[in-house]
CSV table of C-alpha atoms and ligand atoms in Angstrom, one decimal:
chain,number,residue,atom,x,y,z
J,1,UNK,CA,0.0,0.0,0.0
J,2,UNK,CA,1.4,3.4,-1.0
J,3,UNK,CA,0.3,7.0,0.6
J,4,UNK,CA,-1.0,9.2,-1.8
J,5,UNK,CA,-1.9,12.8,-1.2
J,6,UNK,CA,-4.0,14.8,-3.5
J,7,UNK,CA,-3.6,18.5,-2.7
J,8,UNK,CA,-6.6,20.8,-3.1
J,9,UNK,CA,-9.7,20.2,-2.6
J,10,UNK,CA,-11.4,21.4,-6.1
J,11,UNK,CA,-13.1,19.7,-8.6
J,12,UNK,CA,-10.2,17.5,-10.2
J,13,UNK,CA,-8.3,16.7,-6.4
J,14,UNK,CA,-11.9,15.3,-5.6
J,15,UNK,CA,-12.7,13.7,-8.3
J,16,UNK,CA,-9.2,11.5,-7.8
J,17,UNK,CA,-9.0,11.3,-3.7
J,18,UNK,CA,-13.0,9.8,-4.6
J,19,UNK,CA,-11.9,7.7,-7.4
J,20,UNK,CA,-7.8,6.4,-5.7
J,21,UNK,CA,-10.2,6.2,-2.5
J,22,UNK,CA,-13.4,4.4,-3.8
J,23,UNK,CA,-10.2,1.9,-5.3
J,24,UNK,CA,-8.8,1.3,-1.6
J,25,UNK,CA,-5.5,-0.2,-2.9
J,26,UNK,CA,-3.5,2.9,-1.4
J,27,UNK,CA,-3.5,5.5,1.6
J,28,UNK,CA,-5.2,8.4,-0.1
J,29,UNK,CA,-5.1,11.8,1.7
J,30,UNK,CA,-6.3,15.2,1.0
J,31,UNK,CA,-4.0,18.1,1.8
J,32,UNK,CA,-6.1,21.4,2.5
J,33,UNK,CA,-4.6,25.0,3.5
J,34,UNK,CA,-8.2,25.6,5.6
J,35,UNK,CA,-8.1,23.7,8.2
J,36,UNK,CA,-11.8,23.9,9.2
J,37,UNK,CA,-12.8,22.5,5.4
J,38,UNK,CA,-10.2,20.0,5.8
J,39,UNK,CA,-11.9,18.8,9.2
J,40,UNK,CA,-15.6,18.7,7.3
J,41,UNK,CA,-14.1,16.7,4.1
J,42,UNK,CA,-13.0,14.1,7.1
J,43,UNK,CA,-16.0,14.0,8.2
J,44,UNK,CA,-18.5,13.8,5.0
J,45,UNK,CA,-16.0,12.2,2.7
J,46,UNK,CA,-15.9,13.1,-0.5
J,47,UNK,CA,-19.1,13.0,-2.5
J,48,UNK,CA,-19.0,11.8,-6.2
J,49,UNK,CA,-22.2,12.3,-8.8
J,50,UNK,CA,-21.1,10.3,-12.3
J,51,UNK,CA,-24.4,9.3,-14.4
J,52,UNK,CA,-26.6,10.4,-11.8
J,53,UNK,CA,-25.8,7.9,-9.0
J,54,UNK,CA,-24.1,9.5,-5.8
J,55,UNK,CA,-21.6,8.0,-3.9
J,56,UNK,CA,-19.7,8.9,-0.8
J,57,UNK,CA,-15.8,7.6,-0.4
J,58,UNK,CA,-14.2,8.4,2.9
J,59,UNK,CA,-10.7,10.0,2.9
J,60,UNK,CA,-8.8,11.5,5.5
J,61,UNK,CA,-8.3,15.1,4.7
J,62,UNK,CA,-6.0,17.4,6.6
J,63,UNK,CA,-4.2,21.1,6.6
J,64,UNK,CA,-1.4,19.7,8.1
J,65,UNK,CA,1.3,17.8,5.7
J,66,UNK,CA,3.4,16.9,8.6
J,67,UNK,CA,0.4,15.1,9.8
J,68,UNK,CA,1.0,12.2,6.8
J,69,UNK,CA,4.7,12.7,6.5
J,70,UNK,CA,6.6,11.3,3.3
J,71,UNK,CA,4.3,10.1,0.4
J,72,UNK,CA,5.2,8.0,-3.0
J,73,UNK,CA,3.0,9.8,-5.2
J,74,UNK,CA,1.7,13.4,-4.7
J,75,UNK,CA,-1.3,14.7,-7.3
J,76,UNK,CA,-0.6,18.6,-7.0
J,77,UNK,CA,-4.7,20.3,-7.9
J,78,UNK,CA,-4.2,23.7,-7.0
J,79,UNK,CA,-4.8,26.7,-9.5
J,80,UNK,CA,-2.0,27.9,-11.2
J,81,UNK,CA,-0.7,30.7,-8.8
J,82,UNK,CA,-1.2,28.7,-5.8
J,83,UNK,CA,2.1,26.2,-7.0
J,84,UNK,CA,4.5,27.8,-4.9
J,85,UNK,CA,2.8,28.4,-1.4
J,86,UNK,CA,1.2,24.9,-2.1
J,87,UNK,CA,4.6,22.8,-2.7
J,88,UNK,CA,6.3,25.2,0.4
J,89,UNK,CA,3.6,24.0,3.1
J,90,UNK,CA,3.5,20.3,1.3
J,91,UNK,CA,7.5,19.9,1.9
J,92,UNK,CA,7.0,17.2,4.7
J,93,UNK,CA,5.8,15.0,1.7
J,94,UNK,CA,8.5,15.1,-0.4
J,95,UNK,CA,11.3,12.5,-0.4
J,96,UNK,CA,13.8,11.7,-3.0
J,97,UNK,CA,11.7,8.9,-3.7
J,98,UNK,CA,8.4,11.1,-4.1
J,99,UNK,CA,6.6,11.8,-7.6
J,100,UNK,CA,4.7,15.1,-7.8
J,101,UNK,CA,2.6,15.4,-10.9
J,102,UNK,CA,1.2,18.5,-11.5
J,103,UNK,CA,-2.0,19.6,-12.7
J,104,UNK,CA,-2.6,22.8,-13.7
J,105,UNK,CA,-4.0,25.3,-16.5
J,106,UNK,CA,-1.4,27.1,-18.4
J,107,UNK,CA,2.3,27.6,-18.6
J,108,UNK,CA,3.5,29.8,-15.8
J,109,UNK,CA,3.6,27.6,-13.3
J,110,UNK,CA,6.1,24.9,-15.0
J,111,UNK,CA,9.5,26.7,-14.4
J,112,UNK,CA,8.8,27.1,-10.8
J,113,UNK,CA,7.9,23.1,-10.4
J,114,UNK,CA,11.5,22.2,-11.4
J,115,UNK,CA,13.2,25.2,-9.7
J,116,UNK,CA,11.3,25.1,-6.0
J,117,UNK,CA,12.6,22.7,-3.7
J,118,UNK,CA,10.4,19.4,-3.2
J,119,UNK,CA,10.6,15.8,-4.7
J,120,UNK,CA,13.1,13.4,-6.5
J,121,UNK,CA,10.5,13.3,-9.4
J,122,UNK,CA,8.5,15.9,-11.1
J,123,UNK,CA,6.1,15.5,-13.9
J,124,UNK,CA,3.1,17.1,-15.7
J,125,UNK,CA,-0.3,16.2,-15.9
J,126,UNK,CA,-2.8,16.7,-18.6
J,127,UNK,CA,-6.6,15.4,-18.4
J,128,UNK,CA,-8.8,15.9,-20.4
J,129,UNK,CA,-12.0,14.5,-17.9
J,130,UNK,CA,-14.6,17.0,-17.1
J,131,UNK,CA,-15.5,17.8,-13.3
J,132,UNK,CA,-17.5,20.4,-11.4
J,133,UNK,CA,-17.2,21.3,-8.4
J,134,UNK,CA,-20.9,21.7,-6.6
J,135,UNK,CA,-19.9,22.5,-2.8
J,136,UNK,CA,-17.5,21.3,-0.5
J,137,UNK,CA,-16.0,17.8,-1.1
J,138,UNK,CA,-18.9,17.3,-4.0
J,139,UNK,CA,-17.9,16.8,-7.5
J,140,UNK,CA,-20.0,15.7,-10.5
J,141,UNK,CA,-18.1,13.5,-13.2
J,142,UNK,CA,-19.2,15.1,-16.5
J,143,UNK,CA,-16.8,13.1,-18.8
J,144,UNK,CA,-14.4,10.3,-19.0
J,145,UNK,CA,-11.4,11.5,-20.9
J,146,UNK,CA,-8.0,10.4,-21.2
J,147,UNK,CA,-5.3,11.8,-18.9
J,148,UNK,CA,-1.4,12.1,-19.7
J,149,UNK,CA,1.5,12.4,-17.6
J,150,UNK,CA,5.5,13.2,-18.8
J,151,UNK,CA,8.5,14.8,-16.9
J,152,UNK,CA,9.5,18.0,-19.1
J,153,UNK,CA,12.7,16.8,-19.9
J,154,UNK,CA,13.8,13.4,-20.7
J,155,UNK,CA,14.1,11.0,-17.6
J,156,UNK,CA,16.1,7.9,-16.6
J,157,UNK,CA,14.8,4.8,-16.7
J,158,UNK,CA,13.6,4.7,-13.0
J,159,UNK,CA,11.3,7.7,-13.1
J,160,UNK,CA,10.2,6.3,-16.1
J,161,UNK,CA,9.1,3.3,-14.5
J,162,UNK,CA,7.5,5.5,-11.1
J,163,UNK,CA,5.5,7.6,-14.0
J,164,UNK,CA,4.0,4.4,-15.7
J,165,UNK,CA,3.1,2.9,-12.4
J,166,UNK,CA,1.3,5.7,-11.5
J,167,UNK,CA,-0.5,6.0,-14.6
J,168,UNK,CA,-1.4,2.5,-14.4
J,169,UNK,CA,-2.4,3.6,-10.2
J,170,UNK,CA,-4.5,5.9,-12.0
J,171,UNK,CA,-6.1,3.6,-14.8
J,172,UNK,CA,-6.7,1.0,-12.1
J,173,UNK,CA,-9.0,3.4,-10.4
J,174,UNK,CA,-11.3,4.2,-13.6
J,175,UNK,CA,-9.7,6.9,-14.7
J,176,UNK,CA,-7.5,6.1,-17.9
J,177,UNK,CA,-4.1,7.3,-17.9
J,178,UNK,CA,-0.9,7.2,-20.3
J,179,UNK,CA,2.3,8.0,-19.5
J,180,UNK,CA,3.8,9.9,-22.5
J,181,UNK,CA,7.3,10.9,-23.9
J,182,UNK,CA,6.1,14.3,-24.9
J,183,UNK,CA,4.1,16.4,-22.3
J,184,UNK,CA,4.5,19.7,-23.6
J,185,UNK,CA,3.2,18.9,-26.8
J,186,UNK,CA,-0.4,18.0,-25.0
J,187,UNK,CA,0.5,21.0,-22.5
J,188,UNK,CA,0.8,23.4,-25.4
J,189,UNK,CA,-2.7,21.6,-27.1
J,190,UNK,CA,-5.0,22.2,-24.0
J,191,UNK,CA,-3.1,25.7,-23.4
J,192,UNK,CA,-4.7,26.6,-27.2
J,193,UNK,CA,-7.8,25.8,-26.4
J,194,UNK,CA,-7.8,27.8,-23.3
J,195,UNK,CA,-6.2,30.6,-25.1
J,196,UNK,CA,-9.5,30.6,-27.5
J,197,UNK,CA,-12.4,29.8,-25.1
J,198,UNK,CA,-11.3,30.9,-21.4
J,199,UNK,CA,-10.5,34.6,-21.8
J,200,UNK,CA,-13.5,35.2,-24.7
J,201,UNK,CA,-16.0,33.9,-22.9
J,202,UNK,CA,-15.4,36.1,-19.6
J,203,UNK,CA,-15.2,39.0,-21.8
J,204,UNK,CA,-18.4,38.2,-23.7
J,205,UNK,CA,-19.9,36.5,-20.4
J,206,UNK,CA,-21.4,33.6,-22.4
J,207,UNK,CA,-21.1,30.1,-22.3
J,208,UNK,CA,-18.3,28.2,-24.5
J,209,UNK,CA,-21.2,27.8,-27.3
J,210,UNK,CA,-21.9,31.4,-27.7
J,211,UNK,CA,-18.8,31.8,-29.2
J,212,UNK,CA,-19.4,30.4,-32.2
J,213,UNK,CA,-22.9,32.6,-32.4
J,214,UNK,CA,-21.9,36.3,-31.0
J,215,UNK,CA,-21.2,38.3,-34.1
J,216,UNK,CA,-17.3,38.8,-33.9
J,217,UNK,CA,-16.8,36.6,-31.2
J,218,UNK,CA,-15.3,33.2,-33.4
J,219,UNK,CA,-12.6,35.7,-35.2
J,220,UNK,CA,-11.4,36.9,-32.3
J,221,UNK,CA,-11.0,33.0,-31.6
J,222,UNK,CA,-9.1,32.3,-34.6
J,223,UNK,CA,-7.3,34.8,-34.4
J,224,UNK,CA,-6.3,34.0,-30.5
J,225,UNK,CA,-5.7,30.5,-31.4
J,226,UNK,CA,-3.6,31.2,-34.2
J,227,UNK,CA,-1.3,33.6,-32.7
J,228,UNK,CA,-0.1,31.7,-29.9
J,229,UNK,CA,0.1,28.6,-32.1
J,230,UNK,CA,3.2,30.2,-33.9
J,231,UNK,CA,4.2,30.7,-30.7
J,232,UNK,CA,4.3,27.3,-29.7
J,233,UNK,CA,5.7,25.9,-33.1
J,234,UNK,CA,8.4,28.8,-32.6
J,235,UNK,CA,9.0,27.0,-29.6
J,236,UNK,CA,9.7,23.5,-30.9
J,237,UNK,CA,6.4,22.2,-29.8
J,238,UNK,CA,4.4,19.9,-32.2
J,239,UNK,CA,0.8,20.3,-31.8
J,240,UNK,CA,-1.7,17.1,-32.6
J,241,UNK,CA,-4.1,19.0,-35.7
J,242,UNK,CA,-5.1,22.2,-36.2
J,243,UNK,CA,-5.9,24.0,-33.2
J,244,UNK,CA,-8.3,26.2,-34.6
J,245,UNK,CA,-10.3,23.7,-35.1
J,246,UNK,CA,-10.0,21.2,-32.3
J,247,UNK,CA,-10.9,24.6,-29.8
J,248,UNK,CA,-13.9,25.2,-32.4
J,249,UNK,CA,-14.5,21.5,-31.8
J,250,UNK,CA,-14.2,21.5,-28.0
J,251,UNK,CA,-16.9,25.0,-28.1
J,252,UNK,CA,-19.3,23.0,-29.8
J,253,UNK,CA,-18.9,19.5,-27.4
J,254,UNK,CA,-18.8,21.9,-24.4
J,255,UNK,CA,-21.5,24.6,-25.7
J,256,UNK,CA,-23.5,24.7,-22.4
J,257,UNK,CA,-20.1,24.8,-20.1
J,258,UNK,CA,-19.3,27.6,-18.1
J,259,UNK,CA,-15.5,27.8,-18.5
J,260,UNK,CA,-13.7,28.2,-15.8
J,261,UNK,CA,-12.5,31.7,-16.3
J,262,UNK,CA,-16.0,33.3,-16.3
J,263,UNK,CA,-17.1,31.0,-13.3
J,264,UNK,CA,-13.8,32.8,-11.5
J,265,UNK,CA,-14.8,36.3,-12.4
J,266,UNK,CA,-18.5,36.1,-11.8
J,267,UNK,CA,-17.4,34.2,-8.3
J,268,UNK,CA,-15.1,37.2,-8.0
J,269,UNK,CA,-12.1,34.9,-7.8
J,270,UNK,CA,-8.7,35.4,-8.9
J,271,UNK,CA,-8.5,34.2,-12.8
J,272,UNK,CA,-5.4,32.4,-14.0
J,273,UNK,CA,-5.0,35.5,-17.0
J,274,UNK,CA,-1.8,35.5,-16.5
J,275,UNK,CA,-1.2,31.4,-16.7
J,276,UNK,CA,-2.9,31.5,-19.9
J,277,UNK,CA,-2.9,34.6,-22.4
J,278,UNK,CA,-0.7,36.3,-20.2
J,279,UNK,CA,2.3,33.6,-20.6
J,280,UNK,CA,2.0,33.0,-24.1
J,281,UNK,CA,2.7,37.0,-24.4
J,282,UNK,CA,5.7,36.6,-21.9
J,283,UNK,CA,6.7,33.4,-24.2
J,284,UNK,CA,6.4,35.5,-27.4
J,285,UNK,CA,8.7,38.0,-26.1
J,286,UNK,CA,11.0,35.4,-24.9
J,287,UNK,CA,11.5,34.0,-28.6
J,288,UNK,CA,11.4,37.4,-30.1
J,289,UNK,CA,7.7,37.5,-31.2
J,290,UNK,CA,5.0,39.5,-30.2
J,291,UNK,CA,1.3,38.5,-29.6
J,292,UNK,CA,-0.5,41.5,-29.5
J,293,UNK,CA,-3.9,39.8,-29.7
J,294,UNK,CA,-3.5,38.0,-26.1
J,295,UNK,CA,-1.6,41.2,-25.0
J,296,UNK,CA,-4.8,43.1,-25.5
J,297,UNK,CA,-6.9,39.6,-24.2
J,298,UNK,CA,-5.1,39.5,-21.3
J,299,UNK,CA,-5.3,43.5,-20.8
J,300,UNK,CA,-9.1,43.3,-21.1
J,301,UNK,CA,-9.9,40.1,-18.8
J,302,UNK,CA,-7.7,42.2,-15.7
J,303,UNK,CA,-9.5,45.1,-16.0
J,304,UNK,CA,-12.6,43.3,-16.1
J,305,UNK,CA,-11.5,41.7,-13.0
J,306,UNK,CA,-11.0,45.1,-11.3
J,307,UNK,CA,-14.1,46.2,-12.3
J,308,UNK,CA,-16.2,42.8,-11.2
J,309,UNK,CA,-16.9,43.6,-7.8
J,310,UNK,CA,-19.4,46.2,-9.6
J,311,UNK,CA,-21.0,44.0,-12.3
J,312,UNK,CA,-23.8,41.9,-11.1
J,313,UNK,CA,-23.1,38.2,-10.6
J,314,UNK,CA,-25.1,36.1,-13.1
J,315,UNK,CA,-26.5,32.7,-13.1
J,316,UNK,CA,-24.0,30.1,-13.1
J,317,UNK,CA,-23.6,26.8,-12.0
C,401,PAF,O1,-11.0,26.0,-18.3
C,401,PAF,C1,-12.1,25.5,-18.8
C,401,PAF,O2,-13.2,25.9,-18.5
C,401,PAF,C2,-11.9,24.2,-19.7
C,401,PAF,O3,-10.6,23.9,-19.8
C,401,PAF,C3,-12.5,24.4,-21.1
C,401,PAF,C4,-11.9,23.4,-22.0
C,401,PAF,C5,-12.3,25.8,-21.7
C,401,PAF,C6,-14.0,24.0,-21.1
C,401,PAF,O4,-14.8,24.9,-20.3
């Protein structure tokens, strides 16, 4: 039996502490900053809706890493700017024989997982399953959908073998998993669609349908898309398709969805801007380039964010 800790408790660390935990082959914990919500997911369990039926899987869910001390796999589930506090207060977890895979939106958080201190492994997950968070420890499972997992730069035999056996860890609980040789090629494919959908749809406050129906709305899209895809291919990276049309495609398969950018501004969150538009316009000017669409994306969604404690907060999941 292995300890694995899932930290945060959002909508994809639920859905796996429910899914590792409903499996019972391992020690699953869930690693929460608040304390007092940490105390109540111990108590109710987590509670997991997938075609309707609900079930509740018990989990031990603390604030306190020291409390579990060293673990062989850690899922990291926070939002992009929360990396760094999250991997300081999770040190106790981290051995040399640890494997952190991190799952976030974006870009800007990938330099600071290899450069903070924490574990002997460090990879990159990319999933592709659908989860919504409805309160505390409740998550509905919208959508089976293959997750990958792959270190940034090439890896040794060993952490090769530690990657595939948690992938298969993964796969065993339901949820299908691949370990992959090249994880920034499927970073840099979600990152495009996120670069179409996210930012468009909290500027146009619609869901991820109405942007292929608001007059103006799919060029701004496409032309999104299209800029930070020479980005990437200026980068090296090798993108499966034509993103254009695989974030068209993912608009119309997701046309009721409230992406999660807009749910964060009309829940007067923080957004992850800056993980998304914002670093593909810090990546541009790292190669050279300039993306002057995003720029201007990226402008618009921060201001918007100022200005959201004014706007009144619409219906939303
Ligand atoms: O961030 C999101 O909301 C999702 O990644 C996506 C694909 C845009 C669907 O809503």
């Amino acid at each position: 039996m292995h300890t694995i800790v899932i930290i945060g408790p959002g909508a994809l660390g639920c859905l796996l502490a429910g899914r590792l935990g409903a499996a019972g082959r391992d020690d699953v914990w869930l690693l929460d900053h608040d304390a007092e919500r940490a105390a109540l997911l111990t108590r109710q369990g987590v509670r997991l809706t997938e075609a309707g039926q609900t079930s509740t899987i018990l989990v031990r869910a603390t604030s306190d890493a020291g409390q579990i001390g060293p673990a062989e796999l850690v899922l990291l589930c926070v939002k992009s700017y929360d990396v760094a506090t999250s991997l300081a207060g999770a040190q106790p977890l981290f051995g040399p024989g640890t494997l952190l895979v991190s799952f976030q939106n974006g870009i800007s958080h990938l330099d600071l997982l290899t450069a903070l201190p924490g574990p002997g492994l460090r990879a990159v997950g990319v999933t592709a399953m659908g989860a919504t968070r409805t309160g505390p420890g409740e998550v509905t499972f919208g959508g089976a959908g293959l997750t990958r997992l792959g270190y940034q730069a090439p890896a040794d035999q060993r952490a090769g073998q530690r990657l595939a056996q948690a992938a298969a860890t993964l796969t065993a609980a339901g949820l299908q998993t691949e370990a992959v040789p090249d994880i920034m090629n499927h970073v840099w494919a979600k990152l495009l669609v996120n670069i179409g959908i996210n930012a468009l749809t909290a500027l146009h406050d619609c869901a991820n349908g109405g942007l292929l129906d608001i007059p103006g709305a799919r060029g701004q899209l496409v032309a999104a898309v299209r800029e930070a895809a020479a980005v990437a291919l200026a980068k090296g990276i090798t993108l499966p398709g034509d993103p254009v049309a695989r974030t068209l495609e993912v608009c119309r398969s997701t046309a009721t969805n409230i992406s999660s950018m807009l749910q964060d501004i009309r829940r007067r969150r923080r957004t992850e801007i800056d993980a998304i538009n914002g670093a593909v316009v810090q990546e541009a000017r790292r190669l050279g380039l300039s993306a002057p669409v995003n720029e201007d994306l990226a402008r618009r969604v921060r201001e918007l964010a100022r200005r959201a404690p004014d706007r009144p907060v619409g219906n939303f999941p």
